[in-house]
Coordinates of C-alpha atoms in Angstrom, one line a residue:
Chain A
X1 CA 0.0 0.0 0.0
X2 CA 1.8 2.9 -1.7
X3 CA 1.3 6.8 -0.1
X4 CA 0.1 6.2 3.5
X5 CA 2.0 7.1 6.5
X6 CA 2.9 4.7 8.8
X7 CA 0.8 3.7 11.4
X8 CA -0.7 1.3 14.2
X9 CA -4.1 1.5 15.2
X10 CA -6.3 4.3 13.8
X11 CA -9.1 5.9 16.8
X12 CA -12.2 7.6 15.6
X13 CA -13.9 9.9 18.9
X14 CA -17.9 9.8 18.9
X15 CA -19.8 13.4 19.6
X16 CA -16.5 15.4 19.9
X17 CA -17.9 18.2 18.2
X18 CA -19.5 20.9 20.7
X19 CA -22.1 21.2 18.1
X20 CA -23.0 17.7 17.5
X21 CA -22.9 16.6 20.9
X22 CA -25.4 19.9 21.6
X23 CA -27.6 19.0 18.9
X24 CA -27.7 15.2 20.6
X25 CA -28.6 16.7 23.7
X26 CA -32.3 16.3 24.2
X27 CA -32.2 13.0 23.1
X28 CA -29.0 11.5 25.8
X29 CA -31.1 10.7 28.4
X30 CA -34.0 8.6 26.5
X31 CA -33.7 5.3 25.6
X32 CA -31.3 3.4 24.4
X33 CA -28.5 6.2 25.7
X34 CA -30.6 6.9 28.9
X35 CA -27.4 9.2 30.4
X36 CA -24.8 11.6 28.1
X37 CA -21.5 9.6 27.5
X38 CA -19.3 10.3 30.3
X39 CA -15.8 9.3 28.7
X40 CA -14.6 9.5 25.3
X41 CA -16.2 7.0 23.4
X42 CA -13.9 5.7 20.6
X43 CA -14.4 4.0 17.3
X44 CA -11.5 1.7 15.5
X45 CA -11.1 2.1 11.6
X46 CA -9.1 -0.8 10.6
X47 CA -6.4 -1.1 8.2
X48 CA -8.6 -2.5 5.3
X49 CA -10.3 1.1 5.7
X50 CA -7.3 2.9 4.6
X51 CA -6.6 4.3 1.6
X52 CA -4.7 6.9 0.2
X53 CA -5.5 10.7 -1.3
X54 CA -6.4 9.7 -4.9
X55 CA -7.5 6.4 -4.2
X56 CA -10.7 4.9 -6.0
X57 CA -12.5 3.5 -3.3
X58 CA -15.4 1.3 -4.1
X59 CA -19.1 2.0 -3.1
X60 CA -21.0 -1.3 -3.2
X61 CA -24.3 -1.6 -4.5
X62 CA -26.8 -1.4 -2.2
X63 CA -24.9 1.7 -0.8
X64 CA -26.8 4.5 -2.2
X65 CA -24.7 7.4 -0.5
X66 CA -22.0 7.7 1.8
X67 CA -21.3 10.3 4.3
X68 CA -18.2 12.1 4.5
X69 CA -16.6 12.5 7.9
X70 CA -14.2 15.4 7.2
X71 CA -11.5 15.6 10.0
X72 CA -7.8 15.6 11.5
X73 CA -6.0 13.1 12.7
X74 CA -2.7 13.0 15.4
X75 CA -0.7 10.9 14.7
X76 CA 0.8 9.9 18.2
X77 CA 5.0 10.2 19.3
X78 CA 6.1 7.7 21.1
X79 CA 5.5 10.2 24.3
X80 CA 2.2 9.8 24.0
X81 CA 1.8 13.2 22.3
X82 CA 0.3 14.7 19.1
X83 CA 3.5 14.2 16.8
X84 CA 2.0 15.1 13.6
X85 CA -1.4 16.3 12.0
X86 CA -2.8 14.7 8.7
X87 CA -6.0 15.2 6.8
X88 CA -8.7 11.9 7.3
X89 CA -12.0 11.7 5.7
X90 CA -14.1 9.1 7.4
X91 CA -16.2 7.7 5.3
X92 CA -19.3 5.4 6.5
X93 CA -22.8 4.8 5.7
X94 CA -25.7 7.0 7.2
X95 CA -26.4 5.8 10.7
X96 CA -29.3 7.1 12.6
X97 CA -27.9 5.8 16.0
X98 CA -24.9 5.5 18.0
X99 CA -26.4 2.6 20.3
X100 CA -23.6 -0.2 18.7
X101 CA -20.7 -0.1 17.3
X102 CA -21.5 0.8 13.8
X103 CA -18.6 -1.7 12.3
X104 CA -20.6 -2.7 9.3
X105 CA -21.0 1.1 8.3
X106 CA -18.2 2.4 9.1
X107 CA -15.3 -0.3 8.0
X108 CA -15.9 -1.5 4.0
X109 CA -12.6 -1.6 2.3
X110 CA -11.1 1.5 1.5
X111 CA -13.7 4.0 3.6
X112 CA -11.0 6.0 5.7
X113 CA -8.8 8.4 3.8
X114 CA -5.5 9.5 4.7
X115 CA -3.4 12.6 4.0
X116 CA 0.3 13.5 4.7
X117 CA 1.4 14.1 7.9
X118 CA 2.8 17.8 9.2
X119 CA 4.3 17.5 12.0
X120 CA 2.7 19.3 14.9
X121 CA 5.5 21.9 15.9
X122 CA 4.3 24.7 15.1
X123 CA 0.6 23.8 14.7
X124 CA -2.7 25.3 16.8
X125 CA -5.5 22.6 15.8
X126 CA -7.9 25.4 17.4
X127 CA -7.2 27.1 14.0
X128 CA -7.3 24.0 11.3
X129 CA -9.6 25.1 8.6
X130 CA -11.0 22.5 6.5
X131 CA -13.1 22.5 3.8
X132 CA -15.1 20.1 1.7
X133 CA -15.5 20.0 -1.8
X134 CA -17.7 17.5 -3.6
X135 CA -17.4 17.3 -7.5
X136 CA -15.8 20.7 -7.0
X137 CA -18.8 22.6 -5.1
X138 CA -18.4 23.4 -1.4
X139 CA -20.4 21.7 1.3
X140 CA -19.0 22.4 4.5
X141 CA -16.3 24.3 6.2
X142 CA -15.2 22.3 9.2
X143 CA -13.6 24.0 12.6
X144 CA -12.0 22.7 15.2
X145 CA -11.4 25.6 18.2
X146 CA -15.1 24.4 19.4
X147 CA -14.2 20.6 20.5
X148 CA -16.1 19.0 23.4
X149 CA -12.2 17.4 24.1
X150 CA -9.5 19.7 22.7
X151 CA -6.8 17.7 21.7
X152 CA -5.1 17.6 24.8
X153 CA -7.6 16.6 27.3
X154 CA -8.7 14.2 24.5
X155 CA -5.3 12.3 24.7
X156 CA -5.4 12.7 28.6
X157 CA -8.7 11.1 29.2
X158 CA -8.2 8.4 26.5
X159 CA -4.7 7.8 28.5
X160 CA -7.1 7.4 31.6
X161 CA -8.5 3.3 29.9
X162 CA -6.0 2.6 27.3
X163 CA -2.6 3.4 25.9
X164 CA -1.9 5.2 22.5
X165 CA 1.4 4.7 21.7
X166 CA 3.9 5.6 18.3
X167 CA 2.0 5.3 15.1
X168 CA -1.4 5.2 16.7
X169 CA -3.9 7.6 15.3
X170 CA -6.7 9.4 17.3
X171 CA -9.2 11.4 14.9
X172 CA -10.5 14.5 16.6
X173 CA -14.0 13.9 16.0
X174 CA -16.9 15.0 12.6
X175 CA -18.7 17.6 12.8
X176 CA -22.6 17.6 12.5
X177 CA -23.9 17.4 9.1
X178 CA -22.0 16.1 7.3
X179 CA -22.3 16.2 3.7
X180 CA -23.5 12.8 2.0
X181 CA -21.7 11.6 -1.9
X182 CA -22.4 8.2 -3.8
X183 CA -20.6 6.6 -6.5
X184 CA -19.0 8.4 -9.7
X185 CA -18.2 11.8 -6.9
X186 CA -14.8 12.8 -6.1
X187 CA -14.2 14.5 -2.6
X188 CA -11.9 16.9 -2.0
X189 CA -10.8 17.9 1.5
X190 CA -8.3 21.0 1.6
X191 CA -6.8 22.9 4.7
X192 CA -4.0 25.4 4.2
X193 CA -1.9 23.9 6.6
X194 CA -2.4 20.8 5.9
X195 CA -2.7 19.9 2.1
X196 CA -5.5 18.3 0.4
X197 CA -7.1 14.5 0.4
X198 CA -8.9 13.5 -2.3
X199 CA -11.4 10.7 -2.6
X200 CA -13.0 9.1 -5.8
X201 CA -16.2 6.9 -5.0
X202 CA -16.7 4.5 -7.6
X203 CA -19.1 2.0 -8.1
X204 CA -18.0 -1.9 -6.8
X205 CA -16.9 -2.7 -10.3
X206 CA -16.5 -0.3 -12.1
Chain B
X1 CA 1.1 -28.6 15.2
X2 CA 0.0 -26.2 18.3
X3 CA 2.3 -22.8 17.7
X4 CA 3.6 -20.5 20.3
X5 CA 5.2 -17.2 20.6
X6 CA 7.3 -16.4 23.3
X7 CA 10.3 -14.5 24.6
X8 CA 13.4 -17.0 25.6
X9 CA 16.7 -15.5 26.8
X10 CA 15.6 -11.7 25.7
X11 CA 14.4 -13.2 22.9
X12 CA 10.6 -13.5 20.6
X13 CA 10.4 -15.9 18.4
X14 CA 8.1 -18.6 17.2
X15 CA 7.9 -21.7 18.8
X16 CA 5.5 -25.5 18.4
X17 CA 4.6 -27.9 20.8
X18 CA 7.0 -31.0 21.0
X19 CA 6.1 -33.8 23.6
X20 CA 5.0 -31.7 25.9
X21 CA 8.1 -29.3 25.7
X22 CA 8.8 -26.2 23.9
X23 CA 10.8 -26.4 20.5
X24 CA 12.1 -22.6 19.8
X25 CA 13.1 -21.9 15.9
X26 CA 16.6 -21.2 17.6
X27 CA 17.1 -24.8 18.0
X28 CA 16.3 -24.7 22.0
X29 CA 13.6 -27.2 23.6
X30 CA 12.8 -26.0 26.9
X31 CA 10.0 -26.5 29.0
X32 CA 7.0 -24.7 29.0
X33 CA 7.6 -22.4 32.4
X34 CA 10.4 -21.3 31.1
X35 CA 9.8 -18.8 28.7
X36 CA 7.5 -15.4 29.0
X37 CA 4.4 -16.0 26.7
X38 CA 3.1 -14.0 24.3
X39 CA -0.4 -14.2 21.7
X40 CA 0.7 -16.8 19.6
X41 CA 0.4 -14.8 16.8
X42 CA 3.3 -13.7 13.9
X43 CA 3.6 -10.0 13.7
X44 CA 1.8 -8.1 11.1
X45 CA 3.1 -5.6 8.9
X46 CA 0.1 -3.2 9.3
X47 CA -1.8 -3.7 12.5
X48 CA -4.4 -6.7 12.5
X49 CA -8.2 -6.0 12.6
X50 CA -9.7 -8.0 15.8
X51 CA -13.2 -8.3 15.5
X52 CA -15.4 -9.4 18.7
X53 CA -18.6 -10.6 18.8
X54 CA -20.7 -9.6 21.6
X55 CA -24.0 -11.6 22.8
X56 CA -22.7 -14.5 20.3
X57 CA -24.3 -17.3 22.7
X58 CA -28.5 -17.6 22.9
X59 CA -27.6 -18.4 26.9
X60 CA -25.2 -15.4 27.4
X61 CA -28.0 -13.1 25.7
X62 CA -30.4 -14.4 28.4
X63 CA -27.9 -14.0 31.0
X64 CA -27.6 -9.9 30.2
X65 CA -31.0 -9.9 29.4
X66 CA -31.1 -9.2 25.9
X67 CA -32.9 -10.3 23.1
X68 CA -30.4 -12.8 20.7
X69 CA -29.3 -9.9 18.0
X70 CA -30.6 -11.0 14.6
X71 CA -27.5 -10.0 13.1
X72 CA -23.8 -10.4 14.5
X73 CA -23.1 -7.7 17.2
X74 CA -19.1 -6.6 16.9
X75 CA -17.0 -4.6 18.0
X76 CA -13.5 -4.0 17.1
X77 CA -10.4 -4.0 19.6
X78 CA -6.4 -2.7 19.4
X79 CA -4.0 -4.9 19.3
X80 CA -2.7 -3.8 23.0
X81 CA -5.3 -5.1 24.4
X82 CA -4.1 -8.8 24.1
X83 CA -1.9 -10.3 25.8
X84 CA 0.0 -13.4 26.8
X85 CA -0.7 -17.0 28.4
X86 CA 0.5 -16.8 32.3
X87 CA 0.1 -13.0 32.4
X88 CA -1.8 -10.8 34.7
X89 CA -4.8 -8.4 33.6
X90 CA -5.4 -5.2 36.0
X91 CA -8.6 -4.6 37.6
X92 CA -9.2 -0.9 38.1
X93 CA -9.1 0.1 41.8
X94 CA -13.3 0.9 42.6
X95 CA -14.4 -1.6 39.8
X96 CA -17.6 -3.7 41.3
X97 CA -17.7 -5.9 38.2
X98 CA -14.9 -6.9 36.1
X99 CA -15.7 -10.4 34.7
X100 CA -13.7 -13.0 32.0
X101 CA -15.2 -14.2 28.9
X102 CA -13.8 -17.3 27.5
X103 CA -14.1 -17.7 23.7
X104 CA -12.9 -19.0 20.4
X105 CA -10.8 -17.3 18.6
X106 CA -9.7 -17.7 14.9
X107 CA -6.9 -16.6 12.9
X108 CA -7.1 -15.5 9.6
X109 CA -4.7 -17.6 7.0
X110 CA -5.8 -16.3 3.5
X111 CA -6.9 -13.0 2.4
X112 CA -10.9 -13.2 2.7
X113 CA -13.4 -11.2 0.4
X114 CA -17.0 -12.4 -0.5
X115 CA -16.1 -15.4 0.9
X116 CA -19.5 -18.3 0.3
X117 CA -19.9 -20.0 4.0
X118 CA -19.0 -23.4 2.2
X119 CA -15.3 -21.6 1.6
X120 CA -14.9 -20.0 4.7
X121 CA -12.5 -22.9 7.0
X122 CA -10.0 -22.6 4.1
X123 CA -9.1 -19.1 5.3
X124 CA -8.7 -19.9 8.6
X125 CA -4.7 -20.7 9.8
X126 CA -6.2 -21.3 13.3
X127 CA -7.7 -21.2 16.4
X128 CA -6.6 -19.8 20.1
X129 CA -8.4 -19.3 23.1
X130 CA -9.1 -15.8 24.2
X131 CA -10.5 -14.1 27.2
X132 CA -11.9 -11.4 26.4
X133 CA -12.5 -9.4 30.2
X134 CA -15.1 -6.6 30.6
X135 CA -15.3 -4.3 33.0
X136 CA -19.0 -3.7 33.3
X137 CA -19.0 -0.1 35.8
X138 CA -17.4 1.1 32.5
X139 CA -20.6 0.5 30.1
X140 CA -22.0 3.4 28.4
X141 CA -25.1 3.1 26.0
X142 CA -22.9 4.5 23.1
X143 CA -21.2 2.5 21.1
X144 CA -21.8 0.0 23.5
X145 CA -19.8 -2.3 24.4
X146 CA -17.5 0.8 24.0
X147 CA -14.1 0.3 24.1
X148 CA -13.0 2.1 28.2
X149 CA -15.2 -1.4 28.9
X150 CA -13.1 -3.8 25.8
X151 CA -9.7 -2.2 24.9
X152 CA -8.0 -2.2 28.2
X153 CA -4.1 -2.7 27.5
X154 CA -3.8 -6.2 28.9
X155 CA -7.5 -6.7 29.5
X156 CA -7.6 -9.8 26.6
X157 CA -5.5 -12.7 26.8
X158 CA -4.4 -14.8 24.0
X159 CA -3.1 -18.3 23.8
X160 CA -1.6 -20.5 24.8
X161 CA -1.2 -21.6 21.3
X162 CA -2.3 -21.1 18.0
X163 CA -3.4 -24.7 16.5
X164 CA -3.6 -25.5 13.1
X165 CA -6.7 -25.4 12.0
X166 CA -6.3 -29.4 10.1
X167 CA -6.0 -30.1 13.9
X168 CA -9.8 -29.5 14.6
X169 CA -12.2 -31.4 13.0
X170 CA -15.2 -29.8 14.0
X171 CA -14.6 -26.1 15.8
X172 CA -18.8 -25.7 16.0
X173 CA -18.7 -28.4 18.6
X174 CA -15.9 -27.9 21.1
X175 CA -16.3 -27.5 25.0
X176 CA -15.4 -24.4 26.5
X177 CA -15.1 -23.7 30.3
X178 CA -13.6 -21.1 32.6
X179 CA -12.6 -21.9 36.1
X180 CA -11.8 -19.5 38.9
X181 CA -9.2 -20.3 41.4
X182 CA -9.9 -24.3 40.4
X183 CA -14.0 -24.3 40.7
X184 CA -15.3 -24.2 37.7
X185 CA -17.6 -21.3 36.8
X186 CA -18.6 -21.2 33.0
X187 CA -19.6 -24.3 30.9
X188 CA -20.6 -24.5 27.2
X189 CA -20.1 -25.8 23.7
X190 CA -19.4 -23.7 20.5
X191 CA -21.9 -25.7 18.9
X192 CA -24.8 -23.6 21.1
X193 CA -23.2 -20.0 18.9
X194 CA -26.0 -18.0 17.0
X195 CA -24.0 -17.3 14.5
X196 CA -21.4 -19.8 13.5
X197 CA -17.9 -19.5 11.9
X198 CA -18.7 -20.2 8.6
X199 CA -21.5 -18.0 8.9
X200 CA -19.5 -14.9 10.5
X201 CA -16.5 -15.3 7.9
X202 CA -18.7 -15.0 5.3
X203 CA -20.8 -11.8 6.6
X204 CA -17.4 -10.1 7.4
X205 CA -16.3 -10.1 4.1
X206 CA -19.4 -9.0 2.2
X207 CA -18.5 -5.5 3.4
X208 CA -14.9 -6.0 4.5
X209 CA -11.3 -7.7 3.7
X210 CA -10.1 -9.7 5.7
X211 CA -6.5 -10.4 6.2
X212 CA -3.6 -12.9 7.4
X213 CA -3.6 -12.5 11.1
X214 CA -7.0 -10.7 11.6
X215 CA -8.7 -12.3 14.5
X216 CA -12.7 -13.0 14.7
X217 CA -13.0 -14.0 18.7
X218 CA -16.7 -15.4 18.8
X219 CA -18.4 -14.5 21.5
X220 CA -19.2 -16.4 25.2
X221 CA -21.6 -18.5 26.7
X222 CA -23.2 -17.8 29.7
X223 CA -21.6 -18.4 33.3
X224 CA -19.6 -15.2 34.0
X225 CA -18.5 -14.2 37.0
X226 CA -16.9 -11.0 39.2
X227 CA -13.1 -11.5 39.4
X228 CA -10.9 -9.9 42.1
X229 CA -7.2 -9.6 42.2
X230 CA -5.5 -12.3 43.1
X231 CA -8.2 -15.0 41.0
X232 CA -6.3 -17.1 38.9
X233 CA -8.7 -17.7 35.8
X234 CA -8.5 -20.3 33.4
X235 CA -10.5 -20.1 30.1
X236 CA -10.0 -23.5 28.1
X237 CA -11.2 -24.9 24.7
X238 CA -11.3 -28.7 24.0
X239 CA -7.9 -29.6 21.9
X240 CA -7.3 -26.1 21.8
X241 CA -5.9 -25.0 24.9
X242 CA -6.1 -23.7 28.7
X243 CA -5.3 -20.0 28.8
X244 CA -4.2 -18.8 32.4
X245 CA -4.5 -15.6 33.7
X246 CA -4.1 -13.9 37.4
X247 CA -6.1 -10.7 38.1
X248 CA -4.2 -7.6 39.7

């Protein structure tokens, strides 16, 4: 596999957007959540999910749009720290709920895209500006200075149940929204400090 | 042949089962208590995707009071979380329920895509025994089992060996059981799983590949039990293996 960094495990974080998890709200506390999530609840996107910027990924049939999860990943030292940022778009299919793991969604081959990696010196991810293009039209602009975990309490409270260690990846979390594509569109997902990550969906197939 | 990975003199490397000794690939046979275990797994060039199937047994769904899922319930883990035969597996200090869950685990041996059911046991290498612990105060209704409850470093052993899967005639009907200090605690059969291997190798890989060294671990029967520090727990699978682990 040609163009990706490398890496170890790659961590997705559920409601880490202040928005999203604001928007969830009224709902938390009705069945099946019952209670708002009290730690950081992570997602895995295994290695069969990566693919690089320019990479035809396949959209099955059956798939009739996927929704593009627009983020930043930190790539973790092996202090434990953020040694590097890189673009990610995490693809999955729709999901109404976050009651189970949504592993069927979220992991078909090819569904997690993967910049370059800056390294962090130097970087403020309070001031990461991503945008989203689909087919060349913007979508959505994506911010990360309004985080429910700003990166370092993120890493500190995952620290608290498991250990990320050198190569890991933890993903800062999508932001609400999030634009939908389906086979035949190309993504493109552009910050200036960080480069660009583009994504063709193409029919299984094709 | 049963496989084994272990560290010997500083050393990990690959070992098999010989007469009841340990044959290393340096040349050494040594006996079993004298080398550090590890999951008897060969490393993977990227990391391996461990899938885990939660409420896998139609007793253990009872047991937690759910419904039996009408389509596999998974949940993915990092690869820290295993660990080795003869190792220990902290309990967080103020945990009221931390219990073990013995289960089959199979190794990946070919690269699996749209695999039919009737093609699925000839991508398997092999099978282990894994104990997959949860920590039940940890549970949260998102993403559940979420993974402060299922990705402790440590929190699922692996082993002791890998057997070749030629070795097991039938892996739907093997005895599994988990004792606890010597009394035995959990008793059942991977024949009683709702959805089988076959069945669960082929639903994987309608959406995802599968490769060398991914591990599917299958889920637990009923029978689980709060485990302390100090509790030496053994999961064990017929002609597979008995897995030892000590709480801390």
């Amino acid at each position: 596999m040609t163009g990706l960094p490398a890496m170890r495990t790659v961590y997705g974080v559920l409601l880490n957007s202040r928005a999203e998890f604001e928007a969830w709200a009224p709902r938390m506390r009705e069945a099946p959540y019952k209670a708002p999530p009290a730690a950081p609840v992570l997602y895995i996107k295994p290695a069969n999910t990566w693919s690089a910027s320019e990479a035809r990924v396949p959209v099955p049939p059956g798939v009739p749009q996927v929704e593009i999860g627009a983020t930043v990943g930190m790539l973790i030292d092996p202090a434990g720290e953020a040694g590097g940022f890189l673009l990610v778009n995490d693809l999955s299919t729709p999901q109404a709920s976050y009651f189970r793991p949504p592993v069927r969604a979220n992991c078909l081959d090819g569904f997690l895209g993967l910049g370059a990696v800056v390294p962090a010196q130097g970087q403020d991810p309070a001031r990461f500006a991503l945008e989203v293009r689909v087919n060349g039209e913007l979508k959505q602009s994506v911010r990360f200075d309004a985080l429910v975990r700003p990166p370092h309490r993120l890493l500190a409270d995952v620290a608290e149940f498991m250990t990320l260690g050198a190569g890991d990846v933890l993903m800062l979390g999508l932001a609400p929204n999030r634009p939908l594509a389906r086979a035949g569109d190309t993504i493109e997902i552009r910050a200036p400090a960080l480069g660009r990550l583009v994504t063709h969906l193409v029919a299984e197939g094709a | 042949m049963k496989h084994a990975r272990v560290v010997y003199q500083g050393r990990a490397q690959h070992a098999i089962e010989s007469e009841g000794r340990m044959l290393l690939d340096d040349g050494s046979r040594v006996a079993l208590e004298d080398v550090r275990w590890l999951p008897p797994l060969a490393p993977t060039e990227r990391p391996r995707t461990i899938l885990a199937l939660g409420l896998n047994y139609a007793d253990h769904a009872r047991e937690l009071a759910f419904k039996a899922p009408e389509e596999p319930l998974v949940f993915l883990k990092g690869e820290r979380a295993l660990n080795g035969h003869r190792r220990q597996t902290r309990r967080p200090p103020g945990v009221e329920f931390m219990h073990y869950e013995c289960e089959l685990a199979v190794v990946i041996g070919r690269s699996a895509k749209r695999v039919r059911r009737e093609d699925a046991y000839a991508h398997i290498a092999g099978y282990s025994v894994a104990n997959d612990y949860a920590i039940r105060d940890y549970l949260e209704n998102w993403y559940r089992p979420n993974l402060r409850v299922k990705n402790r470093d440590g929190a699922t052993p692996l082993g002791p060996w890998l057997v070749d899967a030629a070795d097991i005639a039938d892996p739907m009907a093997l005895a599994l059981r988990t004792s606890v200090n010597g009394r035995l605690t959990q008793s059942g059969n991977t024949r009683d799983m709702i959805f089988d291997v076959p069945f669960l190798i082929e639903w994987f890989s309608s959406f995802m590949t599968l490769a060398p060294g991914d591990l599917i671990l299958t889920g637990t029967p009923d029978g689980v039990v709060d485990c302390r520090p100090g509790d030496v727990v053994v999961t064990e699978i017929e002609g597979i293996g008995a897995l030892m682990n000590t709480v801390a």
